[in-house]
mmCIF file of C-alpha atoms in Angstrom:
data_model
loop_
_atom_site.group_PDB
_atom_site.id
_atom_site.type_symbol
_atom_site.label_atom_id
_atom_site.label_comp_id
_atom_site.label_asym_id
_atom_site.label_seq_id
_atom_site.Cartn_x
_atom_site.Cartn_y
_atom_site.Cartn_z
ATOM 1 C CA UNK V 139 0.000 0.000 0.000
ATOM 2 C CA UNK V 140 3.106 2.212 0.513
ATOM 3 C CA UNK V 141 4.403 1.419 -2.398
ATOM 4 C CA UNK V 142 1.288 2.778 -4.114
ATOM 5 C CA UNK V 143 1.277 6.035 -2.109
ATOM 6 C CA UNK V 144 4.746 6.451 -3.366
ATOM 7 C CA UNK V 145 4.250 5.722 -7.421
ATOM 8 C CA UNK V 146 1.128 8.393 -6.960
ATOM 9 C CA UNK V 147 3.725 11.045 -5.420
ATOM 10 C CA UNK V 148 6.208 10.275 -7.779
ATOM 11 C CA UNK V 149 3.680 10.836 -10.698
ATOM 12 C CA UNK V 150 2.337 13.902 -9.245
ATOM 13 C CA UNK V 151 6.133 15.176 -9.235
ATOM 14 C CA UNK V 152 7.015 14.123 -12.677
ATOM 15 C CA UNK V 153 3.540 16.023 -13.395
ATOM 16 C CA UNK V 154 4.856 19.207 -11.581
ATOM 17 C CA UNK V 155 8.577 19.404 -13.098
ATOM 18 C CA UNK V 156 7.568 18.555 -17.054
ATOM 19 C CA UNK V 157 8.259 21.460 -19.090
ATOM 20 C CA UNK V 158 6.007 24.061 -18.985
ATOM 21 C CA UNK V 159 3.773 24.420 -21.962
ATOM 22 C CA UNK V 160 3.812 27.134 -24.824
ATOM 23 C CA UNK V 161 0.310 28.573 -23.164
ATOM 24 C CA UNK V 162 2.368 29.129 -20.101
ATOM 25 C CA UNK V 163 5.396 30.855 -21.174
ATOM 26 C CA UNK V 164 3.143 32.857 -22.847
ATOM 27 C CA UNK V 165 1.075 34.296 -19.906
ATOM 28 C CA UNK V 166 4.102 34.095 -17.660
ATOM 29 C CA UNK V 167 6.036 36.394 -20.159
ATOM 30 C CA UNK V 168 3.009 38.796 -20.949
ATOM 31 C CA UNK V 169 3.572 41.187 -17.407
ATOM 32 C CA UNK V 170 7.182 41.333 -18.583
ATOM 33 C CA UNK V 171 8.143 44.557 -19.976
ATOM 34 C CA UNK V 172 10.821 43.055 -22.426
ATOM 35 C CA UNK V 173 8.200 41.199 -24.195
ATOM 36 C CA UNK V 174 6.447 42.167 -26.987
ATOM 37 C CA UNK V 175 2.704 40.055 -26.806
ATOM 38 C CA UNK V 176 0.263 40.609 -30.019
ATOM 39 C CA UNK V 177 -2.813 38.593 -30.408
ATOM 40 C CA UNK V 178 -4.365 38.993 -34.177
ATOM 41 C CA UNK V 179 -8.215 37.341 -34.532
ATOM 42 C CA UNK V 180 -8.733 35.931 -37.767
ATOM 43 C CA UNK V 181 -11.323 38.432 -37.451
ATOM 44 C CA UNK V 182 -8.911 41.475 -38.486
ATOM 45 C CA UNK V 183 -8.809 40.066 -41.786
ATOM 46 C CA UNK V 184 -11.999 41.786 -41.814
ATOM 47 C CA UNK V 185 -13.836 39.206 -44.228
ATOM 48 C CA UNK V 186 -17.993 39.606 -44.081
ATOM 49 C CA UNK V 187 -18.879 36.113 -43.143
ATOM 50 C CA UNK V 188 -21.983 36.656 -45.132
ATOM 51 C CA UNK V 189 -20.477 36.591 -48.273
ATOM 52 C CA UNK V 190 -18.836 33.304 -48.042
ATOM 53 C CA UNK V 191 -20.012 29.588 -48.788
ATOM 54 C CA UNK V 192 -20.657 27.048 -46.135
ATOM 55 C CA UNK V 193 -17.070 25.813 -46.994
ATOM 56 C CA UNK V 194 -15.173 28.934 -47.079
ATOM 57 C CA UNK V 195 -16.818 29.635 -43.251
ATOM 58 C CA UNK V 196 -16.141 26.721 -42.463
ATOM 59 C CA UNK V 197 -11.712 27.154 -43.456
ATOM 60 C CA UNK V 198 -12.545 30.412 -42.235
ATOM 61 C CA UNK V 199 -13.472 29.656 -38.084
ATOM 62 C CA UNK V 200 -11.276 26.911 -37.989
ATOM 63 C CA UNK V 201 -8.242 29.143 -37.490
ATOM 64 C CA UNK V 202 -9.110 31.431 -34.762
ATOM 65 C CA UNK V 203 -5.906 33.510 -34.314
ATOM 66 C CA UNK V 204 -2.439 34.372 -34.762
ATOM 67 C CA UNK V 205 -0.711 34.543 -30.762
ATOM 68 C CA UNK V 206 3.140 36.722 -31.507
ATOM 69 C CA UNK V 207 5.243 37.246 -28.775
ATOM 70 C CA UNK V 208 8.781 38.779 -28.802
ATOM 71 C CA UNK V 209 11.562 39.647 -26.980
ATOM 72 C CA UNK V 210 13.650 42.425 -28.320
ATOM 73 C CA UNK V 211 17.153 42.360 -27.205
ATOM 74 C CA UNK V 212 18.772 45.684 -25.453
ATOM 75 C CA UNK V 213 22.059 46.334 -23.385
ATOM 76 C CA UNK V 214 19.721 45.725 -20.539
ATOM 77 C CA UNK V 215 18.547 43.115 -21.000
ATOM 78 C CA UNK V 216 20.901 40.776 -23.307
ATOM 79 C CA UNK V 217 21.925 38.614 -20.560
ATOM 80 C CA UNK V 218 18.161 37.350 -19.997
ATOM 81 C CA UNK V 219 18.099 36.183 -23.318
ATOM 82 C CA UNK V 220 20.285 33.404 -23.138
ATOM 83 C CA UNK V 221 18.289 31.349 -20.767
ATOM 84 C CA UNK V 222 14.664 32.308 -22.805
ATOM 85 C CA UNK V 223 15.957 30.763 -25.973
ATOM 86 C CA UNK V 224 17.150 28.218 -23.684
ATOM 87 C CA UNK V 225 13.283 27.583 -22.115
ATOM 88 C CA UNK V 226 12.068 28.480 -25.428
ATOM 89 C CA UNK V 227 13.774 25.545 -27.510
ATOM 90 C CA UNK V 228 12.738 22.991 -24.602
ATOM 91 C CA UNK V 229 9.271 23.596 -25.046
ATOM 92 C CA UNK V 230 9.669 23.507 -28.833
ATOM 93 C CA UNK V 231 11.400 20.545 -29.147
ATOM 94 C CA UNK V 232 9.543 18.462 -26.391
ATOM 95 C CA UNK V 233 7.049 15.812 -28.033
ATOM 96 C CA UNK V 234 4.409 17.484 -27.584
ATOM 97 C CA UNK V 235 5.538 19.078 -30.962
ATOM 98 C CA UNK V 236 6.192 17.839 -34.489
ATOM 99 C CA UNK V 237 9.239 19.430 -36.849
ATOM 100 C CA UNK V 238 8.218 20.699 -40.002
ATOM 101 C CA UNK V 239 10.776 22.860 -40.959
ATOM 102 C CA UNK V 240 14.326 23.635 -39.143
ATOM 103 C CA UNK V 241 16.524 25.916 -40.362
ATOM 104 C CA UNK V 242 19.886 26.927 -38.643
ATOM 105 C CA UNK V 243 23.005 29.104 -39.249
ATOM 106 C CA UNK V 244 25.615 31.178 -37.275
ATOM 107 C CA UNK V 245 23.278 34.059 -37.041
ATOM 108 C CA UNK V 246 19.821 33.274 -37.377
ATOM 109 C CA UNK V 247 17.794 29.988 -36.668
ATOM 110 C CA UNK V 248 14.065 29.200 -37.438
ATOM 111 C CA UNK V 249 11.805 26.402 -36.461
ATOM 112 C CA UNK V 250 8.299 25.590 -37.867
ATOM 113 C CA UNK V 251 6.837 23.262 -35.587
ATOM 114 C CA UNK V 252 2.668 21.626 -35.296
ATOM 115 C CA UNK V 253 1.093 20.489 -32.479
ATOM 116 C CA UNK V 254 -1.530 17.826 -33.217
ATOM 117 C CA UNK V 255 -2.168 15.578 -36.337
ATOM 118 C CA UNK V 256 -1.329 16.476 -39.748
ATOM 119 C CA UNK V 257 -4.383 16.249 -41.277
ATOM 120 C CA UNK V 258 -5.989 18.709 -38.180
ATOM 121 C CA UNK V 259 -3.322 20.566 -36.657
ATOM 122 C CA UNK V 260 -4.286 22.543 -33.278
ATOM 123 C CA UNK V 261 -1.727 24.915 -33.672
ATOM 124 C CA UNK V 262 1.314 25.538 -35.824
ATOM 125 C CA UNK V 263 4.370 27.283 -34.041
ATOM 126 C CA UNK V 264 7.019 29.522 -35.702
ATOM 127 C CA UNK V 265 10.107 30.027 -33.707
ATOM 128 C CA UNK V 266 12.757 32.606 -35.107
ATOM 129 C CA UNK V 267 15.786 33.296 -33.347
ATOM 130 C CA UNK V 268 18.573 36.265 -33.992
ATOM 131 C CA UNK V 269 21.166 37.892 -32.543
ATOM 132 C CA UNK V 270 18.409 40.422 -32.180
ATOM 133 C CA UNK V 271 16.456 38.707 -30.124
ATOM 134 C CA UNK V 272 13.184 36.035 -31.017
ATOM 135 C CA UNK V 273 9.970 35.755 -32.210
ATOM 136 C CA UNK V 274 7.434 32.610 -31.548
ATOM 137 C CA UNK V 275 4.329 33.031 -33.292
ATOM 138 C CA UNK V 276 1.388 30.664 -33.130
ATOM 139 C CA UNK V 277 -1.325 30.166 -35.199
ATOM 140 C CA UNK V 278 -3.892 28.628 -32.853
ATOM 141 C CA UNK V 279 -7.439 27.020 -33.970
ATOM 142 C CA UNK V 280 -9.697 24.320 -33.697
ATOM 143 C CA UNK V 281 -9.456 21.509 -36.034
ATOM 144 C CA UNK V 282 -7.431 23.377 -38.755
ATOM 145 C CA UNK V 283 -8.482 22.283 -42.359
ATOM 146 C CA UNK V 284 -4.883 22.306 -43.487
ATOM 147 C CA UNK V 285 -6.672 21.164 -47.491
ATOM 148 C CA UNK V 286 -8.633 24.407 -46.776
ATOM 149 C CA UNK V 287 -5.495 26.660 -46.014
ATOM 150 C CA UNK V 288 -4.729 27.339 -50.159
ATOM 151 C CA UNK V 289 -8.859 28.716 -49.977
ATOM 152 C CA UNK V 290 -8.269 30.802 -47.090
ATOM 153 C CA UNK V 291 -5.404 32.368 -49.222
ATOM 154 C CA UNK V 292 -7.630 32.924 -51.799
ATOM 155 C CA UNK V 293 -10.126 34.634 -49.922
ATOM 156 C CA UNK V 294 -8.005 36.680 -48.096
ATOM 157 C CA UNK V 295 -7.181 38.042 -51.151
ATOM 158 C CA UNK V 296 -10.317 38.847 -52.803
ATOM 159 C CA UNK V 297 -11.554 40.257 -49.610
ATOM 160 C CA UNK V 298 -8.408 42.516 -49.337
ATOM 161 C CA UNK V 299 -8.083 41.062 -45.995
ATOM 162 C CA UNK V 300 -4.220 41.723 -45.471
ATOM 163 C CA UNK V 301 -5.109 45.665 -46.590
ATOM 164 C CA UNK V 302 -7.790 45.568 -43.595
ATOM 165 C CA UNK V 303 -5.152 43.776 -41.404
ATOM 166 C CA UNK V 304 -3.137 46.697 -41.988
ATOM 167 C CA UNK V 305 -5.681 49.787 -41.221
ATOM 168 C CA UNK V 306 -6.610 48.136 -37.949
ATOM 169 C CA UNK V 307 -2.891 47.571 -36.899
ATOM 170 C CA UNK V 308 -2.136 51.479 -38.052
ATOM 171 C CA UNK V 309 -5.240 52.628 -35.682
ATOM 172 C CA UNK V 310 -3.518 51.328 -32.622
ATOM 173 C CA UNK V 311 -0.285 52.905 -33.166
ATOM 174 C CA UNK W 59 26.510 -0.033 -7.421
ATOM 175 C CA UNK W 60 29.361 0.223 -9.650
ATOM 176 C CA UNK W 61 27.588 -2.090 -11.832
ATOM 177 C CA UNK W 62 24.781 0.231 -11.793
ATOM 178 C CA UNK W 63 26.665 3.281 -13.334
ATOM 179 C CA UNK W 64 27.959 1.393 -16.091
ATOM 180 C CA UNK W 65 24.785 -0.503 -17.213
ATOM 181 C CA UNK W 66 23.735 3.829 -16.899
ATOM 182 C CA UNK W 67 26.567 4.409 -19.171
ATOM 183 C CA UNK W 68 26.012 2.172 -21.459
ATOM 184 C CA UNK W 69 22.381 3.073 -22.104
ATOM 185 C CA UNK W 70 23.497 6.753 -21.906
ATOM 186 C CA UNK W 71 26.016 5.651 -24.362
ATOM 187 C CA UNK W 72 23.647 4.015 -26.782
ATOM 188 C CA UNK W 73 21.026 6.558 -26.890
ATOM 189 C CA UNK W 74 23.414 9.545 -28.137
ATOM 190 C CA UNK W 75 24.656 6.876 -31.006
ATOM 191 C CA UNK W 76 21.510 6.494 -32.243
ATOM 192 C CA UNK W 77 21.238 9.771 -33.079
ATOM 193 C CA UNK W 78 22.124 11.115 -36.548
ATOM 194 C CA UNK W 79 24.748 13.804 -37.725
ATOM 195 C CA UNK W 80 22.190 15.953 -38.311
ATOM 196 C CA UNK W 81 20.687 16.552 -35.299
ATOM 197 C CA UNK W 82 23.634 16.283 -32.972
ATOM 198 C CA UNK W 83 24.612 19.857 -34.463
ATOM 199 C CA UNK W 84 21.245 21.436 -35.504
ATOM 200 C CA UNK W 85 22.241 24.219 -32.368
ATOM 201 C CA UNK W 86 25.900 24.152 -33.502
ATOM 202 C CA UNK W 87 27.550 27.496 -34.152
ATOM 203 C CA UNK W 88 29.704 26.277 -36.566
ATOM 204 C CA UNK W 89 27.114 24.883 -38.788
ATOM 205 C CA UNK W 90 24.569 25.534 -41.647
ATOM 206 C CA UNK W 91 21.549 23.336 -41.220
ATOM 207 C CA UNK W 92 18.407 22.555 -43.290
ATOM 208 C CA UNK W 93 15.761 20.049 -43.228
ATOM 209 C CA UNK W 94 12.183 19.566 -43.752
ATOM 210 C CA UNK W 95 10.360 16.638 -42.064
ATOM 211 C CA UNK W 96 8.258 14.062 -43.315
ATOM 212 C CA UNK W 97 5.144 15.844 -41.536
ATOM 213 C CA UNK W 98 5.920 18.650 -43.883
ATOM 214 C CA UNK W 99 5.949 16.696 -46.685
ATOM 215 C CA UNK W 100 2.679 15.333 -46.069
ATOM 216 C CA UNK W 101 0.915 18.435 -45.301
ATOM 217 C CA UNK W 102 2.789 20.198 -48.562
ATOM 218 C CA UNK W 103 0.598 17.105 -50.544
ATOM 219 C CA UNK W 104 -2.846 17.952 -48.400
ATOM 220 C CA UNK W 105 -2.244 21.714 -49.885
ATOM 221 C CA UNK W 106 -2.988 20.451 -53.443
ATOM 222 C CA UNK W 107 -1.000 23.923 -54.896
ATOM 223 C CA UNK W 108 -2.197 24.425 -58.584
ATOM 224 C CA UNK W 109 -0.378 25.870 -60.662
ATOM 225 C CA UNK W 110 -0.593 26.659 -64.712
ATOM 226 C CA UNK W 111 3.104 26.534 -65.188
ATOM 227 C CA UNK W 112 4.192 22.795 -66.200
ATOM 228 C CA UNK W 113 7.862 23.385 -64.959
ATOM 229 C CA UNK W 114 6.481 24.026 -61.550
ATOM 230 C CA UNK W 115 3.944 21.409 -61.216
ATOM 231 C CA UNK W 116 6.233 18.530 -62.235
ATOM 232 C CA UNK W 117 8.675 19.872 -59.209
ATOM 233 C CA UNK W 118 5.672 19.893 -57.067
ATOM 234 C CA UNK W 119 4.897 15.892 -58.446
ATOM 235 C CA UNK W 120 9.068 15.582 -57.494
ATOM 236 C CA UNK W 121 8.668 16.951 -53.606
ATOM 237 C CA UNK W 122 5.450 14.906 -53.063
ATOM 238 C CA UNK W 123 7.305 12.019 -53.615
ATOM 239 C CA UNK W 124 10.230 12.738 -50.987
ATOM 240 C CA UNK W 125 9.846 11.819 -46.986
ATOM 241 C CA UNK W 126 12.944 13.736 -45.646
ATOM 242 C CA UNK W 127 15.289 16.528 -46.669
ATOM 243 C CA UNK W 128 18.213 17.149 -44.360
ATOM 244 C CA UNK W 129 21.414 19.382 -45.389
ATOM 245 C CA UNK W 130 24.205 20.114 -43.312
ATOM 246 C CA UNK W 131 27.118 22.778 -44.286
ATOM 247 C CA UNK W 132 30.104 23.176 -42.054
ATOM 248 C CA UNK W 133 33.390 25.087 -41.832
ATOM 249 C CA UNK W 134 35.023 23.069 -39.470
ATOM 250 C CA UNK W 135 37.459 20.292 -39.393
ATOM 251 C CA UNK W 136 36.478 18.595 -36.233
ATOM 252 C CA UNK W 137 32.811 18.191 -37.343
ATOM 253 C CA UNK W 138 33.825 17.240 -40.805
ATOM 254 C CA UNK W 139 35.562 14.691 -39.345
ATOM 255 C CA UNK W 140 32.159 13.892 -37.373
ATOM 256 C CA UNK W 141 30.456 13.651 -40.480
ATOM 257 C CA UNK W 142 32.437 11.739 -42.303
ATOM 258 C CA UNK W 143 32.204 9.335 -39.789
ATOM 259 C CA UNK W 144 28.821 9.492 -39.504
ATOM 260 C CA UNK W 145 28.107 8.446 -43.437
ATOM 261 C CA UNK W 146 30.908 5.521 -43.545
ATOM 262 C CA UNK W 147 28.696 3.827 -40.532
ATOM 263 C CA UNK W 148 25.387 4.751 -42.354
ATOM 264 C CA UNK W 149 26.423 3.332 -45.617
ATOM 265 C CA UNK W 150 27.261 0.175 -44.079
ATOM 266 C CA UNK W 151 24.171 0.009 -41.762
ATOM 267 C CA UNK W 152 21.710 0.930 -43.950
ATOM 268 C CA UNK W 153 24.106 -1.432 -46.975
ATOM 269 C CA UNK W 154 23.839 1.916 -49.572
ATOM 270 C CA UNK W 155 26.118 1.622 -52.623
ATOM 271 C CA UNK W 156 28.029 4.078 -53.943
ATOM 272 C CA UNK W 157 26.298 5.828 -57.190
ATOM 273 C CA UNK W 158 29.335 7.976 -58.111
ATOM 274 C CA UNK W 159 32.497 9.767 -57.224
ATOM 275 C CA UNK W 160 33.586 13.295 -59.023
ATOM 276 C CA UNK W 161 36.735 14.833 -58.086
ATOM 277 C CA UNK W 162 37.651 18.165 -60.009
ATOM 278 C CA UNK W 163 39.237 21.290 -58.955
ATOM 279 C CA UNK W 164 36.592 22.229 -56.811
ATOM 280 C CA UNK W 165 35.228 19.730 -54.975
ATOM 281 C CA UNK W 166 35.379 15.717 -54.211
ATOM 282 C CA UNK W 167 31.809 14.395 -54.470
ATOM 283 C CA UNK W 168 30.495 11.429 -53.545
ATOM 284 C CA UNK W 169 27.138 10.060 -54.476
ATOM 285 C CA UNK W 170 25.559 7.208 -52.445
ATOM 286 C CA UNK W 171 22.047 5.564 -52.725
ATOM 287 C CA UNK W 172 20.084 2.694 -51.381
ATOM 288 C CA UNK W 173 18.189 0.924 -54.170
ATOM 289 C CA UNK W 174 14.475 1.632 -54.584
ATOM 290 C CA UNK W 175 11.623 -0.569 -55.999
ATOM 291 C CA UNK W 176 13.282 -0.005 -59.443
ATOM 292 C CA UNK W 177 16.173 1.000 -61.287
ATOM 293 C CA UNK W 178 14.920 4.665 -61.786
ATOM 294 C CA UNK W 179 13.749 5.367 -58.211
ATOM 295 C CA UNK W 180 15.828 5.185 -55.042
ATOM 296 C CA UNK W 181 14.774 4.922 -51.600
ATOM 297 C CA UNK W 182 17.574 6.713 -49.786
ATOM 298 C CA UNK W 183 20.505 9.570 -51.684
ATOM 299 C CA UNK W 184 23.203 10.662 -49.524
ATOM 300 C CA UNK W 185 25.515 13.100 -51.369
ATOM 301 C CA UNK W 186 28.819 14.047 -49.724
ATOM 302 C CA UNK W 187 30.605 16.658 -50.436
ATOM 303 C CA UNK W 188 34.396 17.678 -48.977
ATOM 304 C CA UNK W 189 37.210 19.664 -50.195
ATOM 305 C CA UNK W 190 34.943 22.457 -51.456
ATOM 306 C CA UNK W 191 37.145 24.944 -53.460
ATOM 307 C CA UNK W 192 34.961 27.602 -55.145
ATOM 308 C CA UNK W 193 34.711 31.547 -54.183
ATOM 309 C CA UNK W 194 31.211 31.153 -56.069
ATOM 310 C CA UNK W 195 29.564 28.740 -52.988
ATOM 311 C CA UNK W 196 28.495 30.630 -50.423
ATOM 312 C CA UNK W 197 25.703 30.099 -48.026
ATOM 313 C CA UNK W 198 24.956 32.959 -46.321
ATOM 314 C CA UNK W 199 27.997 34.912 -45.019
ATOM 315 C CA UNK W 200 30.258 31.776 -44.365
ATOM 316 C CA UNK W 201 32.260 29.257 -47.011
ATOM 317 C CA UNK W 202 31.344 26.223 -46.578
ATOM 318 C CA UNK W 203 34.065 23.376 -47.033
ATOM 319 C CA UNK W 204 32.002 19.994 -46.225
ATOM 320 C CA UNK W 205 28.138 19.265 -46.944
ATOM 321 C CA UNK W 206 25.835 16.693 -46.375
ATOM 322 C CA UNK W 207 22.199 16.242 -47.849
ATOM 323 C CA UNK W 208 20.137 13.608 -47.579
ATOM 324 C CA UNK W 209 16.889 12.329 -49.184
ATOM 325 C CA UNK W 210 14.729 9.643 -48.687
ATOM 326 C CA UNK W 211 11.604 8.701 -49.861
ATOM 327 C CA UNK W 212 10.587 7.549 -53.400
ATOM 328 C CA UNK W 213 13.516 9.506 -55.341
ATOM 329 C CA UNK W 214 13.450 9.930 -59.076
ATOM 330 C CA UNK W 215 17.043 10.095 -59.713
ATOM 331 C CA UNK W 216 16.593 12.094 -63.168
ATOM 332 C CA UNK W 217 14.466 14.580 -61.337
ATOM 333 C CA UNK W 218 16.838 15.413 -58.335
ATOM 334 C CA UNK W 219 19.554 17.398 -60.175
ATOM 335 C CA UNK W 220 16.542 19.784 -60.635
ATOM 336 C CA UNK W 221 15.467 19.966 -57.066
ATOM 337 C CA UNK W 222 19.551 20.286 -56.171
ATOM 338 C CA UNK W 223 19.896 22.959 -58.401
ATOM 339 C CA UNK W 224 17.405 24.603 -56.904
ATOM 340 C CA UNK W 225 18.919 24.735 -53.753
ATOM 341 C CA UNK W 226 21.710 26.393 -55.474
ATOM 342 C CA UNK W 227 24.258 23.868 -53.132
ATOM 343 C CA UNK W 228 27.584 22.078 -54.808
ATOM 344 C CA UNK W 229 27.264 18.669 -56.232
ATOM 345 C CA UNK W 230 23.735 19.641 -58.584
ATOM 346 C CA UNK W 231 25.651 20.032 -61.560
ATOM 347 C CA UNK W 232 27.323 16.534 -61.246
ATOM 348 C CA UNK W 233 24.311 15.208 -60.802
ATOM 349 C CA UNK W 234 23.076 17.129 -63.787
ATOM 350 C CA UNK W 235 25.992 15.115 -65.857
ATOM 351 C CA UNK W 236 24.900 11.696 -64.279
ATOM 352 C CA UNK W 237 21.492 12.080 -66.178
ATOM 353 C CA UNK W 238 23.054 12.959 -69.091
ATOM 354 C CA UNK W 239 24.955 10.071 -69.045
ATOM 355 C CA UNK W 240 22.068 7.728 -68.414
ATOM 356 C CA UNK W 241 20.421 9.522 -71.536
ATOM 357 C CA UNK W 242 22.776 8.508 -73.939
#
């Protein structure tokens, strides 16, 4: 009976000290002044839902938003960013997530990573890292018709959607 | 318990030699690194691009086919070394044969494959490249002197020196002359 008291603390532990996930770092970084946190809705594409087939909605909700987060390196802060590329590329590389892409060289490195099944991703993850500083943006939604990605484009184009993307960003500036 | 540490060594020991070349260094200073994983490949195909240009739809038809895409590029000796390592212990675990050597002025190139279903397909190209002597190859801001790419999947060999070319890396125009000589 011990013995099962133990495995159940021991679980609980291993529970407690698994790396933290992307959500976390995200809220844990968003009080910090040397972050940068943007969240874009799909919804500043600006696209009347009205005018679009059952299909296009459809593509359309399935990718709810874009999540960016930065950190912008400054004589003040360049020591810090050592150890959040070093958090950052633990998360990234855990299992949780899936390589699509990795690119690496002496300045600049960039990973594209998913999170979830091919065919319905949950979120995709790009991670770009400079002597500058990094960037991890995710593109979070529910079920993401990846087949349906090439008719988003499309529509986002005939609705002008990266033009209204643009006059809402310049407003809160 | 001293038994204990070694039987930990030795697993310690075989984990870190099953990993590849490639991702020993991917965080590496002294190296390029490229590669695209089968996941990628698989959602490229879901996409189902269209596109009206014929040139660009047979590459398209070429990348569907391919699993992995790994490239390495590296400046230094000690990792060379690594590498070259590395491919004389895949070639004999994996049993690849050697498709072709090319030694010029600028570079030595090896060519190695593992034999697919048929004669015009392979499942597995490993092209090595050392000694690289050209101003003209540059990847970025450094000179790289050894590079690795591999490719698996369902390769057709007298499509690759296309995709190579592409990539703008060393070694695309001898495969360029290896269809050529098929050709004839």
């Amino acid at each position: 009976m011990n013995k099962f008291w133990f495995c159940v603390v021991l679980l609980a532990l291993a529970g407690c000290s698994a790396t933290p996930s992307l959500q976390e770092y995200y809220v844990s970084k968003s009080e910090d002044p040397n972050f940068l946190v943007i969240d874009i809705p799909t919804s500043i594409l600006g696209i009347d839902n009205n005018a679009l087939t059952k299909e296009e909605q459809e593509a359309l909700n399935s990718f709810q938003k874009l999540n960016v987060l930065m950190f912008r390196k400054t004589t003040a802060n360049a020591a810090q960013l050592p150890t959040e590329l070093a958090t950052v590329r633990t998360i990234i590389d855990s299992k949780n997530f899936d390589p699509l892409l990795v690119m690496s060289d002496r300045q600049y490195s960039g990973k594209l990573v998913l999170e979830g099944t091919v065919e319905r991703p949950d979120e995709i993850v790009l991670f770009g890292a400079g002597d500058e500083g990094f960037l991890l943006a995710r593109l979070i939604g529910r079920d993401m018709q990846v087949e349906k990605a090439m008719l988003l484009a499309n529509l986002v184009q005939r609705g002008n959607g990266l033009e209204n993307a643009a006059k809402v960003i310049g407003k809160m500036f | 318990m001293k038994k204990k540490i070694i039987l930990f060594a030795l697993f310690a020991a075989s984990l870190s030699w099953g990993q590849d070349v490639f991702e020993k260094y991917e965080y590496d200073d002294s190296v390029s690194y490229f590669s695209i994983s089968p996941k990628m490949f698989q959602m490229l195909a879901k996409l189902s691009i269209e596109t009206n240009d014929p040139e660009a739809d047979q590459f398209i038809k070429l990348v569907q086919d391919i699993e992995s895409f790994k490239v390495i590029t590296t400046e230094s000796g000690d990792i060379a070394n690594e590498i070259q390592r590395w491919v004389d212990k895949h070639i004999k675990s994996v049993k690849m044969e050697e498709l072709m050597r090319v030694r010029d002025q600028e570079a030595y190139v090896n060519f190695y494959v593992k034999s697919g279903r048929n004669d015009d397909t392979v499942k597995e190209l490993l092209m090595f490249v050392t000694d690289i002597n050209n101003d003209n190859i540059k990847l970025g801001n450094r000179k790289p002197e050894t590079v690795l790419l591999s490719l698996s999947g369902t390769i057709d060999l007298t499509q690759i020196s296309k995709l190579v070319n592409q990539m703008n890396l060393p070694g695309g125009q001898q495969l360029g002359k290896l269809n050529k000589k098929e050709d004839e």
